[in-house]
C-alpha cells in the first residue's frame, strides 16, 4: 500500500493521567512536529477524579498551529451503571457505558 499517512491520534495521555510523562503542551508540540491533523487528549479518570474541568480549561488555553484539531476526552477507569460518578467529576455529558467518548444525554 502506498500513500498511507496516519495523521490522527485518538489516544494521547498527559500528566493529568497518573502514568503519563508528557504535558499537554509537550503533546501538542509533538503532534505538530509529526504533522498530525487531529489529536484527542484523553486521560485516565476515576471516581475520585476532580481535574476534568481543569483539563478542559487547560486544553482551551492551548494554541495549536492551524491545521491541528484538538479533541478532549477521558478514559474512565471506574463507573457506576448510571455514570453518576463521572457526572460528579464535572462533565456536562455522561459517557455511554460501552463507549470511551461522551455522548449527549
Ligand atoms: Zn490509557
Short mmCIF file of C-alpha atoms and ligand atoms in Angstrom, two decimals:
data_model
loop_
_atom_site.label_atom_id
_atom_site.label_comp_id
_atom_site.label_asym_id
_atom_site.label_seq_id
_atom_site.Cartn_x
_atom_site.Cartn_y
_atom_site.Cartn_z
CA UNK A 1 0.00 0.00 0.00
CA UNK A 2 1.39 3.41 -0.90
CA UNK A 3 0.38 6.87 0.16
CA UNK A 4 -0.95 5.78 3.56
CA UNK A 5 -0.36 8.50 6.08
CA UNK A 6 -1.55 8.39 9.66
CA UNK A 7 -2.32 11.91 10.77
CA UNK A 8 -4.74 11.34 13.64
CA UNK A 9 -4.19 10.07 17.16
CA UNK A 10 -7.19 9.49 19.39
CA UNK A 11 -5.38 8.04 22.42
CA UNK A 12 -2.94 10.56 23.90
CA UNK A 13 -2.37 10.80 27.64
CA UNK A 14 -0.82 13.69 29.51
CA UNK A 15 0.39 14.29 33.05
CA UNK A 16 -3.27 14.53 34.09
CA UNK A 17 -3.08 10.73 33.98
CA UNK A 18 -1.20 9.03 36.79
CA UNK A 19 1.02 7.07 34.41
CA UNK A 20 1.93 9.54 31.68
CA UNK A 21 5.06 11.69 31.49
CA UNK A 22 4.38 14.39 28.89
CA UNK A 23 2.42 17.56 29.49
CA UNK A 24 -0.44 18.77 27.32
CA UNK A 25 1.92 21.37 25.85
CA UNK A 26 4.56 18.74 25.03
CA UNK A 27 1.90 16.58 23.38
CA UNK A 28 0.79 19.49 21.22
CA UNK A 29 4.33 20.24 20.11
CA UNK A 30 4.97 16.54 19.33
CA UNK A 31 1.74 16.37 17.30
CA UNK A 32 2.74 19.45 15.35
CA UNK A 33 6.19 18.02 14.68
CA UNK A 34 4.64 14.76 13.49
CA UNK A 35 2.23 16.62 11.22
CA UNK A 36 -0.95 15.35 12.88
CA UNK A 37 -4.23 16.91 11.81
CA UNK A 38 -6.30 15.62 14.75
CA UNK A 39 -5.33 14.66 18.27
CA UNK A 40 -7.66 13.57 21.06
CA UNK A 41 -6.28 14.22 24.53
CA UNK A 42 -7.70 11.58 26.83
CA UNK A 43 -6.60 10.99 30.38
CA UNK A 44 -7.43 8.38 32.95
CA UNK A 45 -10.39 9.41 35.10
CA UNK A 46 -11.57 7.55 38.14
CA UNK A 47 -14.46 8.03 40.54
CA UNK A 48 -12.28 10.32 42.64
CA UNK A 49 -11.12 12.44 39.69
CA UNK A 50 -11.73 16.14 40.19
CA UNK A 51 -9.46 17.61 37.50
CA UNK A 52 -11.67 17.19 34.40
CA UNK A 53 -12.79 20.85 34.34
CA UNK A 54 -9.16 21.94 34.85
CA UNK A 55 -8.03 19.72 31.98
CA UNK A 56 -10.71 21.10 29.67
CA UNK A 57 -9.69 24.65 30.63
CA UNK A 58 -6.01 23.83 30.05
CA UNK A 59 -6.75 22.44 26.59
CA UNK A 60 -8.86 25.51 25.80
CA UNK A 61 -5.82 27.65 26.64
CA UNK A 62 -3.56 25.75 24.22
CA UNK A 63 -2.99 27.32 20.87
CA UNK A 64 -2.05 24.61 18.37
CA UNK A 65 -0.89 25.59 14.93
CA UNK A 66 -3.52 26.00 12.25
CA UNK A 67 -4.49 22.61 10.84
CA UNK A 68 -4.25 20.68 14.12
CA UNK A 69 -7.64 19.98 15.68
CA UNK A 70 -7.79 19.10 19.36
CA UNK A 71 -10.42 16.92 20.97
CA UNK A 72 -10.79 16.21 24.69
CA UNK A 73 -11.98 13.05 26.36
CA UNK A 74 -11.42 10.83 29.34
CA UNK A 75 -10.63 7.17 29.70
CA UNK A 76 -12.96 6.19 32.51
CA UNK A 77 -11.49 3.69 34.90
CA UNK A 78 -14.46 3.26 37.21
CA UNK A 79 -18.08 3.98 36.57
CA UNK A 80 -21.36 3.06 38.12
CA UNK A 81 -24.24 1.86 35.95
CA UNK A 82 -25.75 5.32 35.59
CA UNK A 83 -22.41 7.09 35.11
CA UNK A 84 -23.27 9.22 38.14
CA UNK A 85 -19.69 9.26 39.39
CA UNK A 86 -18.44 10.55 36.08
CA UNK A 87 -21.02 13.33 36.10
CA UNK A 88 -19.85 14.41 39.56
CA UNK A 89 -16.33 14.74 38.17
CA UNK A 90 -17.54 17.87 36.41
CA UNK A 91 -18.52 16.78 32.91
CA UNK A 92 -21.64 18.11 31.30
CA UNK A 93 -22.05 14.94 29.28
CA UNK A 94 -22.20 11.40 30.55
CA UNK A 95 -20.37 8.62 28.73
CA UNK A 96 -22.21 5.67 27.34
CA UNK A 97 -21.04 2.69 29.45
CA UNK A 98 -19.81 0.83 26.37
CA UNK A 99 -18.01 3.75 24.76
CA UNK A 100 -15.00 5.87 25.57
CA UNK A 101 -16.44 9.11 24.31
CA UNK A 102 -19.17 11.11 25.99
CA UNK A 103 -22.49 11.21 24.20
CA UNK A 104 -25.28 13.75 24.65
CA UNK A 105 -27.70 12.95 27.48
ZN1 LIG B 1 -4.96 4.67 28.79
#
